[in-house]
Amino acid sequence: MRALYIGRFQPYHLGHHAVIKEIASEADEVIICIGSAQRSHELDNPFTAGERYLMISKSLRDEGISNFYIVPILDVNWNAVWVSHVESLMPPVDVVFTNNPLIGRLFGEKGYEVRAPSLFNRKEYSGTEIRRQMLNHEQWGGLVPKAVVEVVKEIDGIRRMENLRRSDT
Ligand code: ATP
Ligand code: MG
């Protein structure tokens, strides 16, 4: 069985990590699509597709997981053709794992089996909450895999976000 998991991963956190570890243990292969791949250097989307690619691949390798493939996906802003767009870029999959109702609906309408993975500590393991903590210099490091802390440090990510918050007035 080949499974699909889609997210923006801004940043990749322990909620995503727990779900993907679970899927990787059940499925032969997991295809991880990085959505909104073209977005970066925005407060809601601070990291590039390549940086998110590093966060995901290093975190999974650190756990000894290797049955995954990462595919960046650009936005098309056209829900009715979005599944075909994703299909044109990813390997064929049998099952789609998502908690996002729109993603589930769009793949379901195309005949895919859609499953909802369990949520892990959704209050803290949340991209929005982690970005807020990053900007406020709070304890976000405990909410992401160690490799993500290292990537954010390598790219000077917190300073990038502080810079994005500034205005020119
Ligand atoms: P943001 O707050 O920026 O939207 P997010 O934490 O929701 O970030 P996404 O990249 O938007 O992360 O989510 C990708 C997928 O991961 C979605 O299907 C989402 O429901 C799921 N997800 C997010 N947080 C958790 C969690 N703590 N446990 C399980 N699944 C999660
Ligand atoms: Mg989300």
Short mmCIF file of C-alpha atoms and ligand atoms in Angstrom, two decimals:
data_model
loop_
_atom_site.label_atom_id
_atom_site.label_comp_id
_atom_site.label_asym_id
_atom_site.label_seq_id
_atom_site.Cartn_x
_atom_site.Cartn_y
_atom_site.Cartn_z
CA MET A 1 0.00 0.00 0.00
CA ARG A 2 1.30 3.45 -0.94
CA ALA A 3 -0.02 6.31 1.19
CA LEU A 4 -0.24 10.06 0.66
CA TYR A 5 0.12 12.74 3.34
CA ILE A 6 -0.12 16.45 2.54
CA GLY A 7 0.79 19.49 4.62
CA ARG A 8 2.41 22.92 4.48
CA PHE A 9 4.83 22.00 7.26
CA GLN A 10 5.53 25.61 8.33
CA PRO A 11 7.37 24.18 10.24
CA TYR A 12 7.37 20.35 10.38
CA HIS A 13 6.39 19.50 13.97
CA LEU A 14 5.92 16.56 16.36
CA GLY A 15 2.22 16.21 15.39
CA HIS A 16 3.13 15.66 11.71
CA HIS A 17 6.04 13.46 12.81
CA ALA A 18 3.86 11.17 14.97
CA VAL A 19 1.32 10.75 12.14
CA ILE A 20 3.93 10.04 9.48
CA LYS A 21 5.76 7.54 11.72
CA GLU A 22 2.46 5.70 12.19
CA ILE A 23 1.67 5.71 8.46
CA ALA A 24 5.22 4.64 7.56
CA SER A 25 4.91 1.60 9.83
CA GLU A 26 1.66 0.47 8.13
CA ALA A 27 2.29 1.44 4.50
CA ASP A 28 4.94 0.16 2.11
CA GLU A 29 5.72 3.75 1.13
CA VAL A 30 4.60 7.22 2.22
CA ILE A 31 4.44 10.06 -0.27
CA ILE A 32 4.74 13.37 1.58
CA CYS A 33 3.56 16.36 -0.44
CA ILE A 34 4.77 19.79 0.63
CA GLY A 35 1.86 22.09 -0.19
CA SER A 36 2.12 25.80 -1.07
CA ALA A 37 5.67 25.02 -2.11
CA GLN A 38 6.17 28.41 -3.76
CA ARG A 39 5.45 30.31 -0.55
CA SER A 40 8.22 31.47 1.77
CA HIS A 41 9.44 34.60 3.55
CA GLU A 42 5.94 35.35 4.88
CA LEU A 43 4.99 35.33 8.58
CA ASP A 44 2.48 32.50 7.95
CA ASN A 45 4.83 30.70 5.54
CA PRO A 46 8.37 31.54 6.63
CA PHE A 47 10.25 28.53 5.19
CA THR A 48 11.03 27.59 1.59
CA ALA A 49 10.08 24.22 0.09
CA GLY A 50 13.75 23.19 0.21
CA GLU A 51 14.05 24.10 3.88
CA ARG A 52 10.87 22.17 4.69
CA TYR A 53 12.23 19.25 2.63
CA LEU A 54 15.33 19.22 4.85
CA MET A 55 13.26 19.39 8.07
CA ILE A 56 11.13 16.40 7.05
CA SER A 57 13.85 14.20 5.57
CA LYS A 58 16.37 14.73 8.38
CA SER A 59 13.72 14.13 11.08
CA LEU A 60 12.58 10.86 9.50
CA ARG A 61 16.12 9.63 8.81
CA ASP A 62 16.97 10.29 12.48
CA GLU A 63 14.24 7.75 13.33
CA GLY A 64 15.63 5.23 10.85
CA ILE A 65 12.64 5.69 8.53
CA SER A 66 13.45 5.55 4.81
CA ASN A 67 10.25 4.42 3.05
CA PHE A 68 9.20 7.98 2.16
CA TYR A 69 9.32 10.25 -0.89
CA ILE A 70 8.88 14.01 -0.68
CA VAL A 71 7.19 15.94 -3.49
CA PRO A 72 6.80 19.75 -3.40
CA ILE A 73 3.47 20.96 -4.84
CA LEU A 74 2.80 24.53 -6.03
CA ASP A 75 -0.62 26.09 -5.39
CA VAL A 76 -2.95 26.27 -8.38
CA ASN A 77 -5.77 28.15 -6.57
CA TRP A 78 -8.31 26.03 -8.41
CA ASN A 79 -9.86 23.37 -6.18
CA ALA A 80 -11.62 21.49 -8.99
CA VAL A 81 -8.32 20.71 -10.76
CA TRP A 82 -6.10 20.51 -7.69
CA VAL A 83 -6.20 16.69 -7.33
CA SER A 84 -5.22 16.25 -11.02
CA HIS A 85 -2.39 18.73 -10.43
CA VAL A 86 -1.12 16.72 -7.42
CA GLU A 87 -1.52 13.46 -9.39
CA SER A 88 0.60 14.86 -12.20
CA LEU A 89 3.53 15.28 -9.79
CA MET A 90 3.35 12.36 -7.34
CA PRO A 91 3.70 8.58 -7.71
CA PRO A 92 0.35 6.69 -7.76
CA VAL A 93 -1.13 6.19 -4.26
CA ASP A 94 -3.83 3.92 -2.80
CA VAL A 95 -4.85 5.82 0.34
CA VAL A 96 -4.90 9.49 1.34
CA PHE A 97 -4.37 10.34 5.02
CA THR A 98 -5.68 13.77 6.01
CA ASN A 99 -7.57 15.63 8.72
CA ASN A 100 -8.24 18.54 6.37
CA PRO A 101 -11.94 18.34 5.31
CA LEU A 102 -11.38 20.05 1.93
CA ILE A 103 -8.44 17.79 0.99
CA GLY A 104 -10.48 14.75 2.08
CA ARG A 105 -13.46 15.93 0.03
CA LEU A 106 -11.43 16.63 -3.13
CA PHE A 107 -9.62 13.26 -3.09
CA GLY A 108 -12.82 11.42 -2.05
CA GLU A 109 -14.68 12.84 -5.06
CA LYS A 110 -11.96 11.40 -7.31
CA GLY A 111 -12.55 7.93 -5.83
CA TYR A 112 -9.63 7.76 -3.40
CA GLU A 113 -9.90 6.02 -0.04
CA VAL A 114 -9.47 8.79 2.56
CA ARG A 115 -8.50 8.05 6.17
CA ALA A 116 -8.26 10.47 9.10
CA PRO A 117 -5.14 9.94 11.24
CA SER A 118 -5.34 10.58 14.99
CA LEU A 119 -4.39 14.04 16.26
CA PHE A 120 -1.48 14.40 18.68
CA ASN A 121 -1.54 17.25 21.23
CA ARG A 122 -3.11 19.50 18.57
CA LYS A 123 -3.10 22.56 20.88
CA GLU A 124 0.69 22.76 21.05
CA TYR A 125 1.71 20.67 18.04
CA SER A 126 0.39 23.28 15.65
CA GLY A 127 2.24 25.31 13.03
CA THR A 128 0.41 28.50 14.02
CA GLU A 129 1.29 28.06 17.71
CA ILE A 130 4.93 27.19 16.96
CA ARG A 131 5.38 30.25 14.68
CA ARG A 132 3.91 32.42 17.44
CA GLN A 133 6.37 30.95 19.95
CA MET A 134 9.28 31.41 17.52
CA LEU A 135 8.52 35.12 17.17
CA ASN A 136 8.21 35.52 20.95
CA HIS A 137 11.36 33.50 21.76
CA GLU A 138 9.33 30.94 23.72
CA GLN A 139 10.08 27.22 24.20
CA TRP A 140 9.09 26.05 20.66
CA GLY A 141 12.13 23.73 20.42
CA GLY A 142 10.28 21.04 22.40
CA LEU A 143 7.43 20.96 19.89
CA VAL A 144 9.49 19.94 16.84
CA PRO A 145 11.98 17.13 16.07
CA LYS A 146 15.60 17.95 16.93
CA ALA A 147 16.52 18.12 13.25
CA VAL A 148 14.03 20.97 12.76
CA VAL A 149 15.72 23.02 15.50
CA GLU A 150 19.01 22.49 13.65
CA VAL A 151 17.63 23.50 10.25
CA VAL A 152 16.02 26.66 11.70
CA LYS A 153 19.37 27.52 13.29
CA GLU A 154 21.30 26.80 10.07
CA ILE A 155 19.10 29.16 8.02
CA ASP A 156 18.85 31.78 10.79
CA GLY A 157 15.09 31.29 10.64
CA ILE A 158 14.10 33.22 13.77
CA ARG A 159 15.89 36.33 12.57
CA ARG A 160 14.18 35.95 9.19
CA MET A 161 10.80 35.95 10.95
CA GLU A 162 11.70 38.95 13.08
CA ASN A 163 12.70 40.73 9.91
CA LEU A 164 9.41 39.82 8.21
CA ARG A 165 7.51 41.27 11.16
CA ARG A 166 9.17 44.66 10.76
CA SER A 167 7.58 47.26 8.54
CA ASP A 168 9.28 50.04 6.59
CA THR A 169 7.57 52.82 8.49
P1 ATP B 1 -0.85 25.70 10.48
O1 ATP B 1 -1.27 26.12 11.85
O2 ATP B 1 0.20 26.55 9.87
O3 ATP B 1 -2.03 25.45 9.56
P2 ATP B 1 -0.65 22.84 11.03
O4 ATP B 1 -0.10 22.45 12.36
O5 ATP B 1 -2.14 22.77 10.83
O6 ATP B 1 -0.09 24.29 10.69
P3 ATP B 1 -0.30 21.82 8.38
O7 ATP B 1 0.96 21.73 7.62
O8 ATP B 1 -1.32 22.85 8.00
O9 ATP B 1 0.09 22.00 9.94
O10 ATP B 1 -1.02 20.42 8.47
C1 ATP B 1 -0.78 19.33 7.68
C2 ATP B 1 -1.63 18.20 8.18
O11 ATP B 1 -1.19 17.83 9.49
C3 ATP B 1 -3.12 18.56 8.32
O12 ATP B 1 -3.90 17.50 7.83
C4 ATP B 1 -3.29 18.72 9.82
O13 ATP B 1 -4.60 18.36 10.24
C5 ATP B 1 -2.28 17.71 10.36
N1 ATP B 1 -1.84 18.03 11.70
C6 ATP B 1 -1.47 19.23 12.15
N2 ATP B 1 -1.17 19.18 13.47
C7 ATP B 1 -1.36 17.89 13.85
C8 ATP B 1 -1.23 17.20 15.11
N3 ATP B 1 -0.86 17.82 16.22
N4 ATP B 1 -1.51 15.87 15.13
C9 ATP B 1 -1.90 15.25 14.00
N5 ATP B 1 -2.05 15.83 12.80
C10 ATP B 1 -1.78 17.14 12.72
MG MG B 2 -3.14 23.63 9.10
#
